[in-house]
PDB file of C-alpha atoms in Angstrom:
ATOM      1  CA  ALA A   1      70.856 -68.501 -47.332  1.00  0.00           C
ATOM      2  CA  GLN A   2      69.429 -65.389 -45.739  1.00  0.00           C
ATOM      3  CA  LYS A   3      66.029 -66.193 -44.349  1.00  0.00           C
ATOM      4  CA  ILE A   4      64.733 -62.730 -43.457  1.00  0.00           C
ATOM      5  CA  THR A   5      65.412 -59.710 -45.648  1.00  0.00           C
ATOM      6  CA  GLN A   6      64.591 -56.139 -44.766  1.00  0.00           C
ATOM      7  CA  THR A   7      65.678 -54.040 -47.738  1.00  0.00           C
ATOM      8  CA  GLN A   8      65.120 -50.590 -46.220  1.00  0.00           C
ATOM      9  CA  PRO A   9      67.952 -49.647 -43.848  1.00  0.00           C
ATOM     10  CA  GLY A  10      66.253 -46.327 -43.095  1.00  0.00           C
ATOM     11  CA  MET A  11      63.075 -44.408 -43.837  1.00  0.00           C
ATOM     12  CA  PHE A  12      61.826 -40.879 -43.272  1.00  0.00           C
ATOM     13  CA  VAL A  13      58.060 -40.393 -43.111  1.00  0.00           C
ATOM     14  CA  GLN A  14      55.937 -37.325 -42.436  1.00  0.00           C
ATOM     15  CA  GLU A  15      53.849 -37.465 -39.275  1.00  0.00           C
ATOM     16  CA  LYS A  16      50.282 -38.740 -39.810  1.00  0.00           C
ATOM     17  CA  GLU A  17      51.183 -40.511 -43.035  1.00  0.00           C
ATOM     18  CA  ALA A  18      50.965 -44.275 -43.382  1.00  0.00           C
ATOM     19  CA  VAL A  19      54.214 -46.198 -43.699  1.00  0.00           C
ATOM     20  CA  THR A  20      55.029 -49.662 -45.027  1.00  0.00           C
ATOM     21  CA  LEU A  21      58.116 -51.527 -43.821  1.00  0.00           C
ATOM     22  CA  ASP A  22      59.179 -54.360 -46.107  1.00  0.00           C
ATOM     23  CA  CYS A  23      60.053 -57.887 -45.058  1.00  0.00           C
ATOM     24  CA  THR A  24      60.617 -60.947 -47.218  1.00  0.00           C
ATOM     25  CA  TYR A  25      61.390 -64.401 -45.905  1.00  0.00           C
ATOM     26  CA  ASP A  26      62.528 -67.772 -47.096  1.00  0.00           C
ATOM     27  CA  THR A  27      61.463 -71.130 -45.738  1.00  0.00           C
ATOM     28  CA  SER A  28      60.518 -74.567 -47.014  1.00  0.00           C
ATOM     29  CA  ASP A  29      58.503 -75.349 -43.895  1.00  0.00           C
ATOM     30  CA  PRO A  30      54.730 -74.992 -44.467  1.00  0.00           C
ATOM     31  CA  SER A  31      54.256 -74.081 -40.803  1.00  0.00           C
ATOM     32  CA  TYR A  32      55.963 -70.894 -39.647  1.00  0.00           C
ATOM     33  CA  GLY A  33      55.333 -67.710 -37.748  1.00  0.00           C
ATOM     34  CA  LEU A  34      56.244 -64.140 -38.561  1.00  0.00           C
ATOM     35  CA  PHE A  35      56.773 -61.404 -35.979  1.00  0.00           C
ATOM     36  CA  TRP A  36      57.405 -57.697 -35.968  1.00  0.00           C
ATOM     37  CA  TYR A  37      59.178 -55.946 -33.107  1.00  0.00           C
ATOM     38  CA  LYS A  38      59.854 -52.278 -32.407  1.00  0.00           C
ATOM     39  CA  GLN A  39      63.046 -51.168 -30.686  1.00  0.00           C
ATOM     40  CA  PRO A  40      63.148 -47.517 -29.538  1.00  0.00           C
ATOM     41  CA  SER A  41      66.431 -45.861 -28.675  1.00  0.00           C
ATOM     42  CA  SER A  42      65.902 -46.978 -25.064  1.00  0.00           C
ATOM     43  CA  GLY A  43      66.769 -50.509 -26.233  1.00  0.00           C
ATOM     44  CA  GLU A  44      63.728 -52.536 -25.235  1.00  0.00           C
ATOM     45  CA  MET A  45      62.368 -54.904 -27.900  1.00  0.00           C
ATOM     46  CA  ILE A  46      58.596 -54.449 -28.069  1.00  0.00           C
ATOM     47  CA  PHE A  47      56.367 -57.081 -29.689  1.00  0.00           C
ATOM     48  CA  LEU A  48      53.961 -55.553 -32.219  1.00  0.00           C
ATOM     49  CA  ILE A  49      52.203 -58.194 -34.273  1.00  0.00           C
ATOM     50  CA  TYR A  50      52.195 -61.863 -35.250  1.00  0.00           C
ATOM     51  CA  GLN A  51      51.123 -63.704 -38.410  1.00  0.00           C
ATOM     52  CA  GLY A  52      50.899 -67.477 -38.659  1.00  0.00           C
ATOM     53  CA  SER A  53      51.459 -69.175 -41.997  1.00  0.00           C
ATOM     54  CA  TYR A  54      48.032 -70.781 -41.890  1.00  0.00           C
ATOM     55  CA  ASP A  55      46.172 -67.642 -40.882  1.00  0.00           C
ATOM     56  CA  GLN A  56      43.648 -66.759 -43.564  1.00  0.00           C
ATOM     57  CA  GLN A  57      43.407 -63.099 -42.696  1.00  0.00           C
ATOM     58  CA  ASN A  58      46.059 -60.443 -42.288  1.00  0.00           C
ATOM     59  CA  ALA A  59      46.859 -59.714 -38.663  1.00  0.00           C
ATOM     60  CA  THR A  60      45.930 -56.332 -37.209  1.00  0.00           C
ATOM     61  CA  GLU A  61      46.727 -54.725 -33.857  1.00  0.00           C
ATOM     62  CA  GLY A  62      45.517 -51.163 -33.474  1.00  0.00           C
ATOM     63  CA  ARG A  63      47.458 -48.979 -35.930  1.00  0.00           C
ATOM     64  CA  TYR A  64      49.595 -51.939 -36.993  1.00  0.00           C
ATOM     65  CA  SER A  65      48.647 -54.368 -39.725  1.00  0.00           C
ATOM     66  CA  LEU A  66      50.576 -57.029 -41.514  1.00  0.00           C
ATOM     67  CA  ASN A  67      50.285 -57.291 -45.298  1.00  0.00           C
ATOM     68  CA  PHE A  68      50.884 -61.028 -45.646  1.00  0.00           C
ATOM     69  CA  GLN A  69      51.440 -62.254 -49.212  1.00  0.00           C
ATOM     70  CA  LYS A  70      52.260 -65.918 -48.847  1.00  0.00           C
ATOM     71  CA  ALA A  71      53.007 -66.658 -52.497  1.00  0.00           C
ATOM     72  CA  ARG A  72      55.480 -63.800 -52.620  1.00  0.00           C
ATOM     73  CA  LYS A  73      56.869 -64.696 -49.179  1.00  0.00           C
ATOM     74  CA  SER A  74      56.442 -61.191 -47.927  1.00  0.00           C
ATOM     75  CA  ALA A  75      55.143 -59.905 -44.601  1.00  0.00           C
ATOM     76  CA  ASN A  76      55.186 -56.135 -44.698  1.00  0.00           C
ATOM     77  CA  LEU A  77      54.272 -54.080 -41.645  1.00  0.00           C
ATOM     78  CA  VAL A  78      51.883 -51.193 -42.227  1.00  0.00           C
ATOM     79  CA  ILE A  79      51.626 -48.412 -39.663  1.00  0.00           C
ATOM     80  CA  SER A  80      48.650 -46.147 -40.199  1.00  0.00           C
ATOM     81  CA  ALA A  81      48.610 -42.491 -39.145  1.00  0.00           C
ATOM     82  CA  SER A  82      52.228 -42.428 -37.999  1.00  0.00           C
ATOM     83  CA  GLN A  83      53.174 -40.605 -34.804  1.00  0.00           C
ATOM     84  CA  LEU A  84      56.444 -39.119 -33.568  1.00  0.00           C
ATOM     85  CA  GLY A  85      56.660 -41.947 -31.032  1.00  0.00           C
ATOM     86  CA  ASP A  86      56.836 -44.454 -33.880  1.00  0.00           C
ATOM     87  CA  SER A  87      60.422 -43.416 -34.549  1.00  0.00           C
ATOM     88  CA  ALA A  88      62.457 -46.537 -33.802  1.00  0.00           C
ATOM     89  CA  MET A  89      64.168 -49.585 -35.282  1.00  0.00           C
ATOM     90  CA  TYR A  90      61.747 -52.189 -36.591  1.00  0.00           C
ATOM     91  CA  PHE A  91      62.702 -55.838 -36.846  1.00  0.00           C
ATOM     92  CA  CYS A  92      60.992 -58.622 -38.766  1.00  0.00           C
ATOM     93  CA  ALA A  93      61.559 -62.130 -37.439  1.00  0.00           C
ATOM     94  CA  MET A  94      60.499 -65.657 -38.318  1.00  0.00           C
ATOM     95  CA  ARG A  95      60.445 -69.020 -36.635  1.00  0.00           C
ATOM     96  CA  ASP A  96      60.118 -72.369 -38.387  1.00  0.00           C
ATOM     97  CA  LEU A  97      61.155 -75.993 -38.092  1.00  0.00           C
ATOM     98  CA  ASP A  98      64.490 -75.374 -39.854  1.00  0.00           C
ATOM     99  CA  SER A  99      65.413 -72.855 -37.194  1.00  0.00           C
ATOM    100  CA  ASN A 100      64.307 -75.243 -34.467  1.00  0.00           C
ATOM    101  CA  TYR A 101      61.560 -72.706 -33.765  1.00  0.00           C
ATOM    102  CA  GLN A 102      64.045 -70.069 -32.728  1.00  0.00           C
ATOM    103  CA  LEU A 103      63.586 -66.551 -34.028  1.00  0.00           C
ATOM    104  CA  ILE A 104      65.563 -65.632 -37.131  1.00  0.00           C
ATOM    105  CA  TRP A 105      65.928 -61.860 -37.329  1.00  0.00           C
ATOM    106  CA  GLY A 106      66.171 -59.383 -40.165  1.00  0.00           C
ATOM    107  CA  ALA A 107      68.703 -56.555 -40.106  1.00  0.00           C
ATOM    108  CA  GLY A 108      66.047 -54.018 -39.178  1.00  0.00           C
ATOM    109  CA  THR A 109      64.730 -50.756 -40.602  1.00  0.00           C
ATOM    110  CA  LYS A 110      65.301 -47.428 -38.876  1.00  0.00           C
ATOM    111  CA  LEU A 111      62.117 -45.367 -39.119  1.00  0.00           C
ATOM    112  CA  ILE A 112      62.167 -41.644 -38.422  1.00  0.00           C
ATOM    113  CA  ILE A 113      58.900 -39.712 -38.269  1.00  0.00           C
ATOM    114  CA  LYS A 114      59.220 -36.051 -39.205  1.00  0.00           C
ATOM    115  CA  PRO A 115      56.940 -33.464 -37.541  1.00  0.00           C
TER     116      PRO A 115
ATOM    117  CA  GLU B   1      50.870 -58.235 -15.554  1.00  0.00           C
ATOM    118  CA  ALA B   2      54.533 -57.525 -14.852  1.00  0.00           C
ATOM    119  CA  GLY B   3      56.900 -57.759 -17.798  1.00  0.00           C
ATOM    120  CA  VAL B   4      60.396 -59.194 -18.020  1.00  0.00           C
ATOM    121  CA  ALA B   5      62.707 -57.540 -15.525  1.00  0.00           C
ATOM    122  CA  GLN B   6      66.433 -57.102 -16.035  1.00  0.00           C
ATOM    123  CA  SER B   7      69.220 -55.528 -14.049  1.00  0.00           C
ATOM    124  CA  PRO B   8      71.407 -53.626 -14.199  1.00  0.00           C
ATOM    125  CA  ARG B   9      70.303 -51.369 -17.056  1.00  0.00           C
ATOM    126  CA  TYR B  10      73.825 -50.121 -17.719  1.00  0.00           C
ATOM    127  CA  LYS B  11      77.258 -51.453 -16.868  1.00  0.00           C
ATOM    128  CA  ILE B  12      80.723 -50.176 -17.672  1.00  0.00           C
ATOM    129  CA  ILE B  13      83.700 -52.403 -16.961  1.00  0.00           C
ATOM    130  CA  GLU B  14      87.292 -52.768 -18.048  1.00  0.00           C
ATOM    131  CA  LYS B  15      88.446 -55.664 -20.190  1.00  0.00           C
ATOM    132  CA  ARG B  16      89.321 -58.818 -18.274  1.00  0.00           C
ATOM    133  CA  GLN B  17      86.874 -57.944 -15.506  1.00  0.00           C
ATOM    134  CA  SER B  18      83.804 -60.044 -14.837  1.00  0.00           C
ATOM    135  CA  VAL B  19      80.148 -59.003 -14.978  1.00  0.00           C
ATOM    136  CA  ALA B  20      76.788 -60.601 -14.255  1.00  0.00           C
ATOM    137  CA  PHE B  21      73.306 -59.833 -15.516  1.00  0.00           C
ATOM    138  CA  TRP B  22      70.043 -60.844 -13.914  1.00  0.00           C
ATOM    139  CA  CYS B  23      66.673 -61.608 -15.500  1.00  0.00           C
ATOM    140  CA  ASN B  24      63.245 -62.332 -14.048  1.00  0.00           C
ATOM    141  CA  PRO B  25      60.798 -63.613 -16.686  1.00  0.00           C
ATOM    142  CA  ILE B  26      57.071 -63.106 -16.904  1.00  0.00           C
ATOM    143  CA  SER B  27      55.332 -65.249 -14.318  1.00  0.00           C
ATOM    144  CA  GLY B  28      54.416 -68.659 -15.699  1.00  0.00           C
ATOM    145  CA  HIS B  29      56.690 -68.487 -18.721  1.00  0.00           C
ATOM    146  CA  ALA B  30      58.593 -71.744 -19.113  1.00  0.00           C
ATOM    147  CA  THR B  31      61.097 -70.572 -21.676  1.00  0.00           C
ATOM    148  CA  LEU B  32      63.802 -67.979 -21.129  1.00  0.00           C
ATOM    149  CA  TYR B  33      66.232 -66.581 -23.690  1.00  0.00           C
ATOM    150  CA  TRP B  34      69.409 -64.528 -23.517  1.00  0.00           C
ATOM    151  CA  TYR B  35      70.355 -62.508 -26.593  1.00  0.00           C
ATOM    152  CA  GLN B  36      73.354 -60.382 -27.462  1.00  0.00           C
ATOM    153  CA  GLN B  37      72.673 -57.397 -29.697  1.00  0.00           C
ATOM    154  CA  ILE B  38      75.593 -55.563 -31.253  1.00  0.00           C
ATOM    155  CA  LEU B  39      74.778 -51.996 -32.273  1.00  0.00           C
ATOM    156  CA  GLY B  40      73.113 -51.882 -35.690  1.00  0.00           C
ATOM    157  CA  GLN B  41      72.348 -55.616 -35.833  1.00  0.00           C
ATOM    158  CA  GLY B  42      69.505 -57.921 -34.947  1.00  0.00           C
ATOM    159  CA  PRO B  43      69.661 -59.938 -31.727  1.00  0.00           C
ATOM    160  CA  LYS B  44      71.778 -63.083 -31.598  1.00  0.00           C
ATOM    161  CA  LEU B  45      70.571 -65.934 -29.403  1.00  0.00           C
ATOM    162  CA  LEU B  46      73.123 -66.944 -26.779  1.00  0.00           C
ATOM    163  CA  ILE B  47      71.164 -69.498 -24.778  1.00  0.00           C
ATOM    164  CA  GLN B  48      67.633 -70.829 -24.413  1.00  0.00           C
ATOM    165  CA  PHE B  49      66.258 -72.460 -21.265  1.00  0.00           C
ATOM    166  CA  GLN B  50      63.119 -74.569 -21.004  1.00  0.00           C
ATOM    167  CA  ASN B  51      62.256 -74.461 -17.308  1.00  0.00           C
ATOM    168  CA  ASN B  52      65.707 -74.998 -15.769  1.00  0.00           C
ATOM    169  CA  GLY B  53      67.156 -77.100 -18.588  1.00  0.00           C
ATOM    170  CA  VAL B  54      69.240 -75.809 -21.488  1.00  0.00           C
ATOM    171  CA  VAL B  55      67.600 -76.216 -24.904  1.00  0.00           C
ATOM    172  CA  ASP B  56      70.254 -74.508 -27.005  1.00  0.00           C
ATOM    173  CA  ASP B  57      73.564 -72.884 -26.113  1.00  0.00           C
ATOM    174  CA  SER B  58      75.324 -73.448 -29.427  1.00  0.00           C
ATOM    175  CA  GLN B  59      76.203 -69.757 -29.845  1.00  0.00           C
ATOM    176  CA  LEU B  60      77.303 -69.155 -26.274  1.00  0.00           C
ATOM    177  CA  PRO B  61      81.094 -68.581 -26.048  1.00  0.00           C
ATOM    178  CA  LYS B  62      81.510 -71.068 -23.275  1.00  0.00           C
ATOM    179  CA  ASP B  63      85.118 -70.192 -22.552  1.00  0.00           C
ATOM    180  CA  ARG B  64      83.958 -66.890 -21.083  1.00  0.00           C
ATOM    181  CA  PHE B  65      80.171 -66.870 -20.885  1.00  0.00           C
ATOM    182  CA  SER B  66      78.023 -68.896 -18.508  1.00  0.00           C
ATOM    183  CA  ALA B  67      74.346 -68.871 -17.673  1.00  0.00           C
ATOM    184  CA  GLU B  68      72.084 -70.586 -15.225  1.00  0.00           C
ATOM    185  CA  ARG B  69      68.416 -70.656 -14.431  1.00  0.00           C
ATOM    186  CA  LEU B  70      67.861 -71.849 -10.909  1.00  0.00           C
ATOM    187  CA  LYS B  71      64.465 -73.329 -10.022  1.00  0.00           C
ATOM    188  CA  GLY B  72      63.215 -72.575 -13.526  1.00  0.00           C
ATOM    189  CA  VAL B  73      62.520 -68.901 -12.822  1.00  0.00           C
ATOM    190  CA  ASP B  74      65.251 -66.250 -12.533  1.00  0.00           C
ATOM    191  CA  SER B  75      68.373 -66.436 -14.626  1.00  0.00           C
ATOM    192  CA  THR B  76      71.865 -64.973 -14.529  1.00  0.00           C
ATOM    193  CA  LEU B  77      74.296 -64.504 -17.392  1.00  0.00           C
ATOM    194  CA  LYS B  78      77.976 -64.055 -16.547  1.00  0.00           C
ATOM    195  CA  ILE B  79      80.949 -62.959 -18.578  1.00  0.00           C
ATOM    196  CA  GLN B  80      84.406 -63.716 -17.240  1.00  0.00           C
ATOM    197  CA  PRO B  81      86.752 -62.300 -18.413  1.00  0.00           C
ATOM    198  CA  ALA B  82      85.166 -59.629 -20.586  1.00  0.00           C
ATOM    199  CA  LYS B  83      86.611 -58.581 -23.926  1.00  0.00           C
ATOM    200  CA  LEU B  84      86.167 -55.357 -25.858  1.00  0.00           C
ATOM    201  CA  GLU B  85      83.947 -57.148 -28.409  1.00  0.00           C
ATOM    202  CA  ASP B  86      81.472 -58.046 -25.667  1.00  0.00           C
ATOM    203  CA  SER B  87      80.229 -54.460 -25.680  1.00  0.00           C
ATOM    204  CA  ALA B  88      76.578 -54.863 -26.615  1.00  0.00           C
ATOM    205  CA  VAL B  89      73.048 -54.842 -25.300  1.00  0.00           C
ATOM    206  CA  TYR B  90      72.113 -58.072 -23.539  1.00  0.00           C
ATOM    207  CA  LEU B  91      68.436 -58.821 -23.863  1.00  0.00           C
ATOM    208  CA  CYS B  92      66.466 -61.321 -21.845  1.00  0.00           C
ATOM    209  CA  ALA B  93      63.165 -62.636 -23.198  1.00  0.00           C
ATOM    210  CA  SER B  94      60.596 -65.143 -22.054  1.00  0.00           C
ATOM    211  CA  SER B  95      57.778 -67.055 -23.690  1.00  0.00           C
ATOM    212  CA  LEU B  96      55.027 -69.333 -22.518  1.00  0.00           C
ATOM    213  CA  GLU B  97      56.241 -72.593 -24.014  1.00  0.00           C
ATOM    214  CA  GLY B  98      59.026 -72.149 -26.551  1.00  0.00           C
ATOM    215  CA  LEU B  99      57.303 -74.526 -28.893  1.00  0.00           C
ATOM    216  CA  ALA B 100      56.008 -74.141 -32.442  1.00  0.00           C
ATOM    217  CA  GLY B 101      53.210 -71.826 -33.360  1.00  0.00           C
ATOM    218  CA  GLU B 102      52.269 -68.507 -31.867  1.00  0.00           C
ATOM    219  CA  ASP B 103      54.668 -68.537 -28.955  1.00  0.00           C
ATOM    220  CA  THR B 104      55.589 -64.900 -28.631  1.00  0.00           C
ATOM    221  CA  GLN B 105      58.788 -63.808 -26.962  1.00  0.00           C
ATOM    222  CA  TYR B 106      58.522 -60.806 -24.656  1.00  0.00           C
ATOM    223  CA  PHE B 107      61.652 -58.854 -23.920  1.00  0.00           C
ATOM    224  CA  GLY B 108      63.023 -57.017 -20.957  1.00  0.00           C
ATOM    225  CA  PRO B 109      64.556 -53.529 -21.127  1.00  0.00           C
ATOM    226  CA  GLY B 110      68.050 -54.925 -21.732  1.00  0.00           C
ATOM    227  CA  THR B 111      71.447 -54.286 -20.175  1.00  0.00           C
ATOM    228  CA  ARG B 112      73.805 -52.034 -22.087  1.00  0.00           C
ATOM    229  CA  LEU B 113      77.363 -53.258 -21.460  1.00  0.00           C
ATOM    230  CA  THR B 114      80.413 -51.180 -22.306  1.00  0.00           C
ATOM    231  CA  VAL B 115      83.824 -52.821 -22.042  1.00  0.00           C
ATOM    232  CA  LEU B 116      86.739 -50.375 -21.960  1.00  0.00           C
TER     233      LEU B 116
END
């Protein structure tokens, strides 16, 4: 069974608009962690934000926030006030006991910011 | 704080040749990972080290791939002989512990391998 689903292969967003990247996950483990990474065309995988399953509040890091809806098993990434430099691939990943705490990756979403 | 270092950044070889990649993790990080990322896909874990011991190498094609982490710090990944399907980006990552919870993996810039 697919554990991480990113349903948007690609998105175009106007500069300065907010953007939401979708991620749904599947696990039976009550303890898990969710991660978002950004991968520009240069290839480096850049850590953006983390959400633990027991965290009461949604994680935020600067312009990035995670809309964590535990009952719906979704962990969407919200980027506020998008910039041209936000154009990249974005990956959602999860680690849990079933995966032996290794990261399970989604297929990614290619985000393009239009000037 | 210095990030994960990798070299080379790019490598072009012919099939059946051998190639080696080097990785230096973030200082103090016990866990080191090698991933293979085919264009358009998410990373695939090849091998995970905890200090200088192997935690998981179940997806490492051991007939042609090998990896070592001497003294629990630097690591090398070798392919011998290379095949066309090995063309990919090879990412090295490190994390503090590799255990449950908020143990974030930090990645290096990657090595883009092209096999002709």
